[in-house]
Amino acid sequence: MLKLIGVEAFYGKIKALHGVSLEVPHGKLVCILGANGAGKTTILKTVSGILEPETGTIHFDQQRIDGMDPEDIVGLGVGHVPENRHIFPELTVYENLIMGGFLINDKAILEERLESAYHRFPVLQDRSRQLAGTLSGGEQQMLAISRALMLQPKLLLLDEPSLGLSPLLVQEIFDTIEELHRSGVTILLVEQNINQALRIADYGYVLTSGKIFLSGTYEELRREEKVREMYLGEGKYVRRARLWGM
Amino acid sequence: MTETFGGLTQEVVSGIALGCIYALIALGFTLIYKATEVVNFAQGELMMVGAYVNFFFVSALLEVPLLNGVWAFIIALVGAVAFAVLFGAFLDLIINRPLKDEPVFSVIMATISLAIILRAVMAVIAGPMTRIPPSPFGSSVITFGGVAISTLDMFIILSAVVLVMVFYFFFNRTKWGIAMKATSEDPMAAHLVGIPVKKVYRNVWIFSMVVATIGGVLLAPRTLLDTHMGFLGLKAFPAAVLGGFGSIPGAIVGGVIMGVIETVSMGTLSFHFPWVKEINDIIVWIVLIAVLMIRPAGILGHEEVDRV
Ligand SMILES: Nc1ncnc2c1ncn2[C@@H]1O[C@H](COP(=O)(O)OP(=O)(O)O)[C@@H](O)[C@H]1O
Ligand SMILES: [Mg+2]
């Protein structure tokens, strides 16, 4: 469904992605893992068209999408829940959802999607007239996810949805992700919360400094000593020199 | 005593009318700034261009036999607004698109250049002399309990109120209006939900040009039409800052306050305190500094420091 081949991307002169290739098959939940600054967010930005790759190709549903305008990519069925939520703080919860459905022209469909958003997270209905900036972190994340779901995307990009949330809320968010996955939405998930993420993911990619370093299923990645050291907290203490990248 | 009171009331109404025009210019200016972060120093010149285009239409239409005068004004206004739509889209193309993410300094230079070019071009087209635009109301007045108020001023205030109500509806009840607010809050998120951000920016410039044109059309009969009338647009800055930079209600409040202060200081205050005459030109700036000392974010502004 989604396929990146040799994607390189820059911020000005800084190269953030050094030839990333990855694939998200239809109906699967694929996870990207990696330390801060590895380039996870950048991958998602190139997919949704916020950042144009310098080289390489991105295909979605057999169609080449790199170089397209973000609104056209969204229109094809790619939903993106960005890192740090990026809700519209000075719009009401209701207006945020309406903006999520900007591309819907049929009023009845819009109403229906609004209903299902309120059904999924009733707290959003309770707060529908409130400015989104006044919501708690967890509620904002629910709003960000619901906003992206207004268009019923075929592929959902989720960038660290559990960041900064209490364990209880993390659980709720992951339950929602699993439920979406079960209902047939293809998902590309970026997470630091690796135990949770790999438990629900079908496949994982490990990214270091803009390159894919490892990939495999949960079981395969678990067996990799490096992954255990780096992420699963099971490793031996790293030699100081390695800590400083020497 | 009643004499002074009547005079003062007239001045206040006249000041509100003038302030409404400042408010319209400040509104267009704030809109562009909020949405695209472009500080448009040519906002006053956009008003000047709109006023001239309307004047050309009116002059041509009044020549047409059988055309009733009022209709000439209405058709001319429609023509001027249509021109504003096209011209706003054109400005988006030549100013906003190429310069949007460039350093602030380049953008400021570009809009200052635009202002100078528009003045020069209009001077070539319209000639150097000052024109006296015909007003549909002549110099008629309406009398309320002994206080005579110019019909034109009443019309200006009424138009501004209607216009602000239309804006309010647009920004709070329509999809494209909310999308404009969303885009100015967070362009990246706007992209991600599928809002066609480039079209929104174009609409912002169109909107701003239309507001400026209406401001110019309303202002021209009060002052005179000349290519330097855009300097009045410089007063959009203190108006915008006074109300709270980047705040749309603030631009309106700031504009009206400025108009009233200016008119009253030139009239009653100067009459009673002759020294006020000496500082007439700077009185709004003094008030501006005083307000900013008490409320640095402006009257209706948020305490948001990072942007300004
Ligand atoms: N807007 C930006 N401008 C310049 N450099 C950036 C920008 N965003 C990210 N980077 C750099 O690109 C690299 C990858 O960043 P990012 O994709 O955000 O990593 P991650 O999401 O894995 O933490 C980092 O080195 C970061 O410093
Ligand atoms: Mg990131």
Coordinates of C-alpha atoms and ligand atoms in Angstrom, one line a residue:
Chain A
M1 CA 0.0 0.0 0.0
L2 CA 2.8 2.4 0.9
K3 CA 6.3 2.0 -0.5
L4 CA 9.4 4.2 -0.1
I5 CA 12.4 3.5 -2.2
G6 CA 15.8 5.3 -1.5
V7 CA 14.2 8.4 0.0
E8 CA 16.6 11.2 0.8
A9 CA 15.4 14.4 2.5
F10 CA 17.1 17.6 3.6
Y11 CA 16.3 20.5 5.9
G12 CA 18.2 23.2 4.1
K13 CA 21.7 21.7 3.8
I14 CA 21.2 19.2 6.6
K15 CA 20.5 15.7 5.3
A16 CA 18.0 14.0 7.5
L17 CA 17.2 10.8 5.5
H18 CA 20.0 8.9 3.8
G19 CA 18.1 6.6 1.4
V20 CA 15.2 5.1 3.3
S21 CA 13.3 2.2 1.8
L22 CA 10.4 0.7 3.6
E23 CA 7.1 -0.9 2.9
V24 CA 3.7 -0.9 4.6
P25 CA 1.5 -3.7 3.2
H26 CA -2.3 -3.3 3.0
G27 CA -4.0 -3.8 6.4
K28 CA -0.8 -4.1 8.4
L29 CA 0.5 -2.1 11.3
V30 CA 4.1 -1.2 10.8
C31 CA 6.2 0.5 13.4
I32 CA 9.3 2.7 13.0
L33 CA 11.6 2.7 16.0
G34 CA 14.6 4.9 16.6
A35 CA 16.3 7.3 18.9
N36 CA 15.5 11.0 19.0
G37 CA 16.7 12.7 15.9
A38 CA 16.9 9.5 13.9
G39 CA 14.6 10.8 11.3
K40 CA 11.3 9.1 12.1
T41 CA 9.2 12.2 11.9
T42 CA 10.9 13.2 8.7
I43 CA 9.9 10.0 7.1
L44 CA 6.2 10.7 7.9
K45 CA 6.6 14.3 6.6
T46 CA 7.9 13.1 3.3
V47 CA 4.9 10.7 3.0
S48 CA 2.3 13.3 3.6
G49 CA 4.0 15.8 1.4
I50 CA 5.0 18.4 4.0
L51 CA 8.6 17.8 3.0
E52 CA 9.6 16.9 -0.5
P53 CA 12.2 14.2 -0.9
E54 CA 15.3 15.2 -2.8
T55 CA 15.7 11.8 -4.3
G56 CA 13.8 8.5 -4.2
T57 CA 10.2 7.6 -4.8
I58 CA 7.1 7.2 -2.7
H59 CA 4.2 5.2 -3.9
F60 CA 0.8 4.9 -2.3
D61 CA -1.8 2.5 -3.8
Q62 CA 0.3 2.2 -7.0
Q63 CA 0.4 5.9 -7.4
R64 CA 3.5 8.0 -7.1
I65 CA 2.9 10.7 -4.5
D66 CA 6.3 12.3 -3.9
G67 CA 6.1 15.9 -5.1
M68 CA 2.4 16.1 -4.8
D69 CA 0.7 18.8 -2.7
P70 CA -0.2 17.7 0.9
E71 CA -3.9 18.3 0.4
D72 CA -3.9 16.0 -2.6
I73 CA -2.1 13.3 -0.7
V74 CA -4.6 13.6 2.1
G75 CA -7.4 13.4 -0.5
L76 CA -6.0 10.0 -1.7
G77 CA -6.5 8.6 1.8
V78 CA -3.4 9.3 3.9
G79 CA -4.2 10.6 7.4
H80 CA -1.4 12.0 9.5
V81 CA -1.5 12.6 13.2
P82 CA 1.7 14.7 13.7
E83 CA 4.1 14.7 16.6
N84 CA 3.0 16.9 19.4
R85 CA -0.6 16.7 18.1
H86 CA -0.8 20.1 16.4
I87 CA -4.5 20.6 17.0
F88 CA -5.8 24.1 16.3
P89 CA -5.7 25.5 19.9
E90 CA -7.9 28.6 19.2
L91 CA -10.6 26.7 17.4
T92 CA -13.2 24.8 19.3
V93 CA -13.1 21.0 19.4
Y94 CA -16.0 20.9 17.0
E95 CA -14.3 23.3 14.6
N96 CA -11.1 21.2 14.7
L97 CA -13.1 18.1 13.7
I98 CA -14.9 20.1 10.9
M99 CA -11.4 21.1 9.6
G100 CA -10.5 17.4 9.7
G101 CA -13.4 16.9 7.3
F102 CA -12.5 19.9 5.1
L103 CA -12.5 17.8 2.0
I104 CA -15.9 16.4 2.6
N105 CA -18.6 18.2 0.7
D106 CA -21.6 16.2 1.7
K107 CA -23.2 17.5 4.9
A108 CA -24.8 14.2 5.8
I109 CA -21.4 12.4 5.6
L110 CA -19.8 15.1 7.6
E111 CA -22.4 14.7 10.3
E112 CA -22.0 10.9 10.3
R113 CA -18.2 11.2 10.8
L114 CA -18.7 13.7 13.6
E115 CA -21.1 11.3 15.3
S116 CA -18.6 8.5 15.1
A117 CA -15.8 10.7 16.4
Y118 CA -18.0 11.6 19.4
H119 CA -18.9 7.9 19.8
R120 CA -15.2 6.9 19.9
F121 CA -14.3 9.5 22.4
P122 CA -17.3 10.8 24.2
V123 CA -15.2 13.4 26.1
L124 CA -14.9 15.3 22.8
Q125 CA -18.6 15.7 22.6
D126 CA -18.7 17.0 26.1
R127 CA -16.1 19.5 25.2
S128 CA -17.2 20.2 21.7
R129 CA -17.7 24.0 22.3
Q130 CA -14.5 24.4 24.2
L131 CA -11.3 25.8 22.6
A132 CA -9.1 22.9 21.8
G133 CA -6.2 24.6 23.6
T134 CA -8.0 24.1 26.9
L135 CA -8.0 20.3 26.6
S136 CA -5.7 18.1 28.6
G137 CA -2.8 16.4 26.8
G138 CA -4.7 13.1 26.5
E139 CA -7.8 14.8 25.2
Q140 CA -5.8 16.7 22.7
Q141 CA -4.3 13.4 21.4
M142 CA -7.8 12.0 21.1
L143 CA -8.8 15.1 19.1
A144 CA -5.8 14.8 16.9
I145 CA -6.5 11.2 16.1
S146 CA -10.2 11.9 15.6
R147 CA -9.4 14.8 13.3
A148 CA -7.3 12.6 11.1
L149 CA -10.0 10.0 11.0
M150 CA -12.7 12.4 9.7
L151 CA -11.7 11.5 6.2
Q152 CA -11.6 7.7 7.0
P153 CA -8.1 7.4 5.7
K154 CA -6.8 4.1 4.2
L155 CA -3.4 4.7 5.7
L156 CA -2.9 6.4 9.1
L157 CA 0.4 7.9 10.0
L158 CA 0.8 8.2 13.8
D159 CA 3.8 10.1 15.2
E160 CA 4.5 9.3 18.9
P161 CA 0.9 9.3 19.9
S162 CA 1.7 8.3 23.5
L163 CA 4.3 11.0 24.1
G164 CA 3.8 12.7 27.4
L165 CA 0.7 10.8 28.4
S166 CA 0.0 9.0 31.7
P167 CA 0.1 5.2 31.6
L168 CA -3.6 4.9 31.7
L169 CA -4.0 7.2 28.7
V170 CA -1.2 5.5 26.9
Q171 CA -3.2 2.3 27.3
E172 CA -6.3 3.9 25.9
I173 CA -4.5 5.3 22.9
F174 CA -2.9 2.0 22.1
D175 CA -6.3 0.3 22.5
T176 CA -7.7 2.7 19.9
I177 CA -4.8 2.0 17.6
E178 CA -5.4 -1.7 17.9
E179 CA -9.0 -1.3 17.3
L180 CA -8.4 0.8 14.1
H181 CA -6.0 -1.8 12.9
R182 CA -8.5 -4.6 13.5
S183 CA -11.1 -2.6 11.6
G184 CA -8.8 -2.7 8.5
V185 CA -7.0 0.6 8.6
T186 CA -3.3 0.3 7.5
I187 CA -1.1 2.0 10.1
L188 CA 2.4 3.4 10.1
L189 CA 3.3 4.1 13.7
V190 CA 6.3 5.9 15.1
E191 CA 6.9 5.2 18.8
Q192 CA 9.5 5.4 21.5
N193 CA 7.3 3.2 23.7
I194 CA 8.8 0.2 22.1
N195 CA 7.3 -2.6 24.2
Q196 CA 3.8 -1.4 23.6
A197 CA 4.5 -0.7 19.9
L198 CA 6.1 -4.0 19.0
R199 CA 3.4 -5.9 20.9
I200 CA 0.7 -4.7 18.5
A201 CA 2.9 -4.2 15.4
D202 CA 3.1 -6.7 12.5
Y203 CA 6.5 -5.5 11.5
G204 CA 9.1 -3.0 12.7
Y205 CA 11.9 -0.9 11.2
V206 CA 14.7 0.4 13.3
L207 CA 16.1 3.7 12.2
T208 CA 19.5 5.2 13.1
S209 CA 20.8 8.5 11.8
G210 CA 18.5 8.6 8.8
K211 CA 19.1 5.0 7.7
I212 CA 17.2 1.8 8.2
F213 CA 19.4 -0.3 10.5
L214 CA 17.3 -3.3 11.1
S215 CA 13.8 -4.6 10.3
G216 CA 11.7 -7.6 11.2
T217 CA 8.8 -8.9 13.2
Y218 CA 8.5 -8.4 16.9
E219 CA 10.0 -11.8 17.6
E220 CA 12.9 -11.2 15.2
L221 CA 13.7 -7.7 16.6
R222 CA 13.4 -9.0 20.2
R223 CA 16.2 -11.5 19.4
E224 CA 18.5 -8.8 18.2
E225 CA 20.9 -8.0 21.0
K226 CA 21.3 -4.4 19.8
V227 CA 17.6 -3.7 19.9
R228 CA 17.4 -5.2 23.4
E229 CA 20.3 -3.1 24.6
M230 CA 19.0 0.1 23.0
Y231 CA 15.3 -0.1 23.6
L232 CA 14.1 -2.9 25.7
G233 CA 16.1 -2.0 28.8
E234 CA 17.5 -5.5 29.0
G235 CA 21.0 -4.7 27.8
K236 CA 24.3 -4.6 29.6
Y237 CA 25.7 -1.2 30.4
V238 CA 27.0 0.3 27.3
R239 CA 30.7 1.1 27.3
R240 CA 31.2 4.8 27.9
A241 CA 33.1 5.3 24.7
R242 CA 30.2 3.9 22.7
L243 CA 27.9 6.3 24.5
W244 CA 29.9 9.1 23.1
G245 CA 29.8 7.6 19.6
M246 CA 33.5 6.6 19.6
Chain B
M1 CA -22.8 74.2 27.0
T2 CA -25.2 72.4 24.7
E3 CA -23.3 74.1 21.9
T4 CA -20.1 72.3 23.0
F5 CA -22.0 69.1 23.7
G6 CA -23.5 69.2 20.2
G7 CA -20.1 70.0 18.7
L8 CA -18.4 67.2 20.6
T9 CA -21.1 64.7 19.6
Q10 CA -20.6 65.6 16.0
E11 CA -16.8 65.2 16.4
V12 CA -17.2 61.9 18.1
V13 CA -19.5 60.6 15.3
S14 CA -17.2 61.9 12.7
G15 CA -14.3 60.4 14.5
I16 CA -16.0 57.0 14.7
A17 CA -16.6 57.2 10.9
L18 CA -12.9 58.0 10.3
G19 CA -12.0 55.3 12.8
C20 CA -14.1 52.8 10.9
I21 CA -12.0 53.4 7.8
Y22 CA -8.8 53.0 9.8
A23 CA -10.3 49.9 11.2
L24 CA -10.9 48.5 7.7
I25 CA -7.4 49.1 6.6
A26 CA -6.0 47.7 9.9
L27 CA -8.3 44.7 9.4
G28 CA -6.9 43.9 6.0
F29 CA -3.4 44.4 7.3
T30 CA -3.9 42.2 10.3
L31 CA -5.5 39.5 8.2
I32 CA -2.5 39.2 6.0
Y33 CA -0.1 39.3 8.9
K34 CA -1.9 36.7 10.8
A35 CA -2.3 34.3 8.0
T36 CA 1.0 34.7 6.1
E37 CA 3.2 36.6 8.5
V38 CA 3.8 39.2 5.8
V39 CA 3.8 42.7 7.1
N40 CA 2.2 44.6 4.3
F41 CA 3.4 48.1 4.2
A42 CA 1.4 48.7 1.0
Q43 CA -2.0 48.3 2.7
G44 CA -2.6 52.1 2.5
E45 CA -1.7 52.0 -1.2
L46 CA -4.1 49.1 -1.8
M47 CA -6.8 51.4 -0.4
M48 CA -5.7 54.2 -2.7
V49 CA -5.8 52.0 -5.7
G50 CA -9.3 50.7 -4.8
A51 CA -10.5 54.3 -4.3
Y52 CA -9.2 55.3 -7.7
V53 CA -10.6 52.4 -9.6
N54 CA -14.0 53.1 -8.0
F55 CA -13.6 56.7 -9.0
F56 CA -12.8 55.8 -12.7
F57 CA -15.9 53.6 -12.7
V58 CA -18.1 56.3 -11.2
S59 CA -16.9 59.0 -13.6
A60 CA -17.5 56.8 -16.6
L61 CA -20.9 55.6 -15.4
L62 CA -22.1 59.1 -14.6
E63 CA -21.5 60.0 -18.2
V64 CA -24.0 57.3 -19.3
P65 CA -27.3 58.9 -20.1
L66 CA -30.4 57.4 -18.5
L67 CA -28.3 55.9 -15.7
N68 CA -29.6 57.0 -12.4
G69 CA -26.9 58.4 -10.1
V70 CA -27.4 55.9 -7.3
W71 CA -27.1 53.0 -9.7
A72 CA -23.9 54.5 -11.1
F73 CA -22.5 54.3 -7.5
I74 CA -23.7 50.8 -6.9
I75 CA -22.4 49.5 -10.2
A76 CA -19.1 51.3 -9.7
L77 CA -18.7 49.7 -6.3
V78 CA -19.4 46.2 -7.8
G79 CA -16.8 46.9 -10.5
A80 CA -14.2 48.1 -8.0
V81 CA -14.7 45.0 -5.8
A82 CA -14.4 42.8 -8.9
F83 CA -11.2 44.5 -9.7
A84 CA -10.0 44.1 -6.1
V85 CA -10.6 40.3 -6.3
L86 CA -8.4 40.1 -9.4
F87 CA -5.8 42.4 -8.1
G88 CA -5.7 40.6 -4.7
A89 CA -5.1 37.3 -6.5
F90 CA -2.4 39.0 -8.6
L91 CA -0.6 40.3 -5.4
D92 CA -0.7 36.8 -4.0
L93 CA 1.1 35.6 -7.1
I94 CA 3.8 38.3 -7.2
I95 CA 4.4 39.0 -3.5
N96 CA 3.1 36.3 -1.3
R97 CA 4.1 33.1 -3.2
P98 CA 7.7 34.0 -4.0
L99 CA 8.4 35.7 -0.6
K100 CA 6.4 33.8 2.0
D101 CA 9.2 31.9 3.7
E102 CA 11.9 34.4 2.9
P103 CA 13.6 36.5 5.6
V104 CA 11.3 39.2 7.1
F105 CA 13.6 41.9 5.8
S106 CA 13.1 40.9 2.1
V107 CA 9.3 40.8 2.6
I108 CA 9.2 44.2 4.1
M109 CA 11.4 45.7 1.4
A110 CA 9.1 44.1 -1.2
T111 CA 5.9 45.5 0.3
I112 CA 7.5 49.0 0.7
S113 CA 8.6 48.8 -3.0
L114 CA 5.1 47.7 -3.9
A115 CA 3.7 50.8 -2.2
I116 CA 6.1 53.1 -4.0
I117 CA 5.3 51.5 -7.4
L118 CA 1.6 51.6 -6.9
R119 CA 1.8 55.4 -6.1
A120 CA 3.9 56.0 -9.2
V121 CA 1.8 53.9 -11.5
M122 CA -1.4 55.6 -10.3
A123 CA 0.1 59.0 -10.7
V124 CA 0.8 58.1 -14.3
I125 CA -2.6 56.8 -15.0
A126 CA -4.6 59.4 -13.1
G127 CA -2.4 62.4 -13.5
P128 CA -0.9 64.4 -10.7
M129 CA -3.8 66.6 -9.7
T130 CA -6.1 65.9 -6.7
R131 CA -9.6 64.8 -7.6
I132 CA -12.8 65.5 -5.9
P133 CA -14.8 62.3 -5.9
P134 CA -18.5 62.7 -6.2
S135 CA -20.4 61.5 -3.1
P136 CA -23.9 59.9 -3.4
F137 CA -24.9 62.0 -0.4
G138 CA -23.4 65.3 -1.3
S139 CA -23.0 67.3 1.9
S140 CA -26.4 66.4 3.3
V141 CA -26.9 65.9 7.1
I142 CA -29.2 64.1 9.3
T143 CA -30.4 65.9 12.5
F144 CA -30.8 64.0 15.7
G145 CA -32.2 66.2 18.5
G146 CA -30.5 69.3 17.3
V147 CA -27.2 67.5 16.5
A148 CA -26.5 67.5 12.8
I149 CA -24.5 64.5 11.6
S150 CA -23.2 64.1 8.1
T151 CA -25.1 61.5 6.1
L152 CA -21.9 60.3 4.6
D153 CA -20.5 59.6 8.1
M154 CA -23.6 57.7 9.1
F155 CA -23.3 55.7 5.9
I156 CA -19.6 54.9 6.6
I157 CA -20.3 53.7 10.1
L158 CA -23.3 51.6 8.9
S159 CA -21.2 50.0 6.1
A160 CA -18.4 49.2 8.4
V161 CA -20.7 47.6 11.0
V162 CA -22.4 45.5 8.2
L163 CA -19.0 44.6 6.9
V164 CA -17.7 43.5 10.3
M165 CA -20.8 41.4 10.8
V166 CA -20.2 39.7 7.5
F167 CA -16.7 39.0 8.5
Y168 CA -17.7 37.7 11.8
F169 CA -20.1 35.3 10.2
F170 CA -17.5 34.3 7.6
F171 CA -14.8 33.6 10.2
N172 CA -17.0 31.7 12.6
R173 CA -19.6 30.0 10.5
T174 CA -18.2 29.1 7.1
K175 CA -15.8 26.3 6.3
W176 CA -13.4 28.6 4.3
G177 CA -13.5 31.2 7.1
I178 CA -12.6 28.7 9.8
A179 CA -10.0 27.2 7.4
M180 CA -8.4 30.7 7.2
K181 CA -8.2 30.8 11.0
A182 CA -6.8 27.3 11.2
T183 CA -4.2 28.1 8.5
S184 CA -3.0 31.1 10.4
E185 CA -2.8 29.2 13.6
D186 CA -0.8 26.2 12.3
P187 CA -0.1 26.0 8.5
M188 CA 1.5 22.5 8.8
A189 CA -1.6 21.1 10.6
A190 CA -3.8 22.8 8.0
H191 CA -1.8 21.0 5.2
L192 CA -2.3 17.7 7.0
V193 CA -6.0 17.9 7.3
G194 CA -6.3 18.7 3.6
I195 CA -6.9 22.4 3.6
P196 CA -5.6 23.8 0.3
V197 CA -3.3 26.2 2.0
K198 CA -2.2 28.1 -1.1
K199 CA -5.8 28.8 -2.0
V200 CA -6.3 30.1 1.5
Y201 CA -3.4 32.5 1.2
R202 CA -4.8 33.7 -2.1
N203 CA -8.2 34.3 -0.5
V204 CA -6.5 36.2 2.3
W205 CA -4.9 38.6 -0.1
I206 CA -8.2 38.9 -2.1
F207 CA -10.1 39.5 1.1
S208 CA -7.6 42.1 2.3
M209 CA -7.7 43.9 -1.1
V210 CA -11.5 44.0 -1.1
V211 CA -11.6 45.4 2.5
A212 CA -9.0 48.0 1.5
T213 CA -11.0 49.0 -1.6
I214 CA -14.2 49.4 0.4
G215 CA -12.3 51.5 2.9
G216 CA -10.9 53.7 0.1
V217 CA -14.3 54.1 -1.5
L218 CA -15.8 55.2 1.8
L219 CA -12.8 57.5 2.6
A220 CA -12.5 59.3 -0.7
P221 CA -15.5 61.5 -0.4
R222 CA -14.4 62.6 3.1
T223 CA -10.9 63.6 2.1
L224 CA -9.8 64.1 -1.5
L225 CA -8.5 61.6 -4.0
D226 CA -4.8 61.8 -4.6
T227 CA -2.1 59.3 -4.9
H228 CA -0.7 60.1 -1.5
M229 CA -3.8 59.2 0.4
G230 CA -2.2 55.8 1.1
F231 CA -0.1 57.5 3.7
L232 CA -3.2 57.5 5.8
G233 CA -2.7 53.7 5.7
L234 CA 0.3 54.2 7.9
K235 CA -2.2 54.8 10.6
A236 CA -3.3 51.2 10.2
F237 CA -0.2 50.2 12.1
P238 CA -0.8 52.1 15.3
A239 CA -4.5 51.1 15.0
A240 CA -3.4 47.4 14.7
V241 CA -0.9 47.7 17.5
L242 CA -3.2 49.7 19.8
G243 CA -5.9 47.0 19.6
G244 CA -3.4 44.2 20.0
F245 CA -1.2 43.1 17.1
G246 CA -2.6 40.2 15.2
S247 CA -6.0 40.4 16.8
I248 CA -8.9 41.1 14.4
P249 CA -11.3 42.6 17.0
G250 CA -8.3 44.5 18.2
A251 CA -7.8 46.1 14.8
I252 CA -11.3 47.3 14.7
V253 CA -11.3 48.7 18.3
G254 CA -7.9 50.2 17.7
G255 CA -9.0 51.9 14.5
V256 CA -12.1 53.4 16.0
I257 CA -10.3 54.7 19.1
M258 CA -7.7 56.4 16.8
G259 CA -10.3 58.0 14.7
V260 CA -12.1 59.5 17.7
I261 CA -8.9 60.7 19.4
E262 CA -7.7 62.3 16.2
T263 CA -11.0 64.1 15.5
V264 CA -11.7 65.3 19.0
S265 CA -8.1 66.5 19.5
M266 CA -8.3 68.5 16.3
G267 CA -11.7 69.9 17.2
T268 CA -12.8 70.5 20.8
L269 CA -9.5 69.9 22.5
S270 CA -7.6 72.3 20.2
F271 CA -10.3 74.9 20.7
H272 CA -10.1 74.8 24.4
F273 CA -6.4 74.1 24.7
P274 CA -4.6 75.7 21.8
W275 CA -1.3 73.9 22.6
V276 CA -3.1 70.6 21.6
K277 CA -3.0 71.9 18.0
E278 CA 0.8 71.7 18.1
I279 CA 0.7 68.0 18.9
N280 CA -2.2 67.0 16.7
D281 CA -0.1 65.0 14.4
I282 CA 1.5 63.0 17.1
I283 CA -1.3 62.6 19.6
V284 CA -2.3 59.1 18.4
W285 CA 1.3 58.0 18.8
I286 CA 1.4 59.4 22.3
V287 CA -1.7 57.5 23.2
L288 CA -0.2 54.4 21.5
I289 CA 2.9 54.5 23.7
A290 CA 0.8 55.2 26.8
V291 CA -1.4 52.1 26.1
L292 CA 1.6 49.9 25.3
M293 CA 3.2 50.9 28.6
I294 CA 0.2 49.7 30.5
R295 CA -0.7 46.8 28.3
P296 CA 2.2 45.7 26.1
A297 CA 0.1 43.3 24.1
G298 CA -2.4 46.0 23.2
I299 CA -6.0 46.4 24.4
L300 CA -7.4 43.1 23.1
G301 CA -4.1 41.3 22.5
H302 CA -2.8 38.1 24.1
E303 CA 0.4 38.1 25.9
E304 CA 2.1 36.3 23.0
V305 CA 5.6 37.6 22.7
D306 CA 7.3 35.2 20.4
R307 CA 5.7 36.4 17.2
V308 CA 6.2 40.1 17.4
Ligands
LIG1 N1 12.7 21.7 10.9 C1 14.0 21.2 10.9 N2 15.0 22.0 10.5 C2 16.3 21.5 10.5 N3 16.6 20.3 11.0 C3 15.6 19.5 11.4 C4 14.2 19.9 11.4 N4 13.4 18.9 11.8 C5 14.3 17.9 12.1 N5 15.6 18.2 11.8 C6 16.7 17.4 12.0 O1 16.5 16.2 11.2 C7 16.9 15.1 11.9 C8 15.8 14.1 12.0 O2 14.7 14.7 12.8 P1 13.3 14.0 13.1 O3 12.8 13.4 11.9 O4 12.5 15.0 13.8 O5 13.8 12.8 14.1 P2 12.9 11.9 15.1 O6 11.5 12.1 14.7 O7 13.4 10.5 14.8 O8 13.2 12.3 16.5 C9 17.4 15.5 13.3 O9 18.8 15.6 13.2 C10 16.9 16.9 13.4 O10 17.8 17.7 14.1
MG2 MG 10.0 12.8 15.9

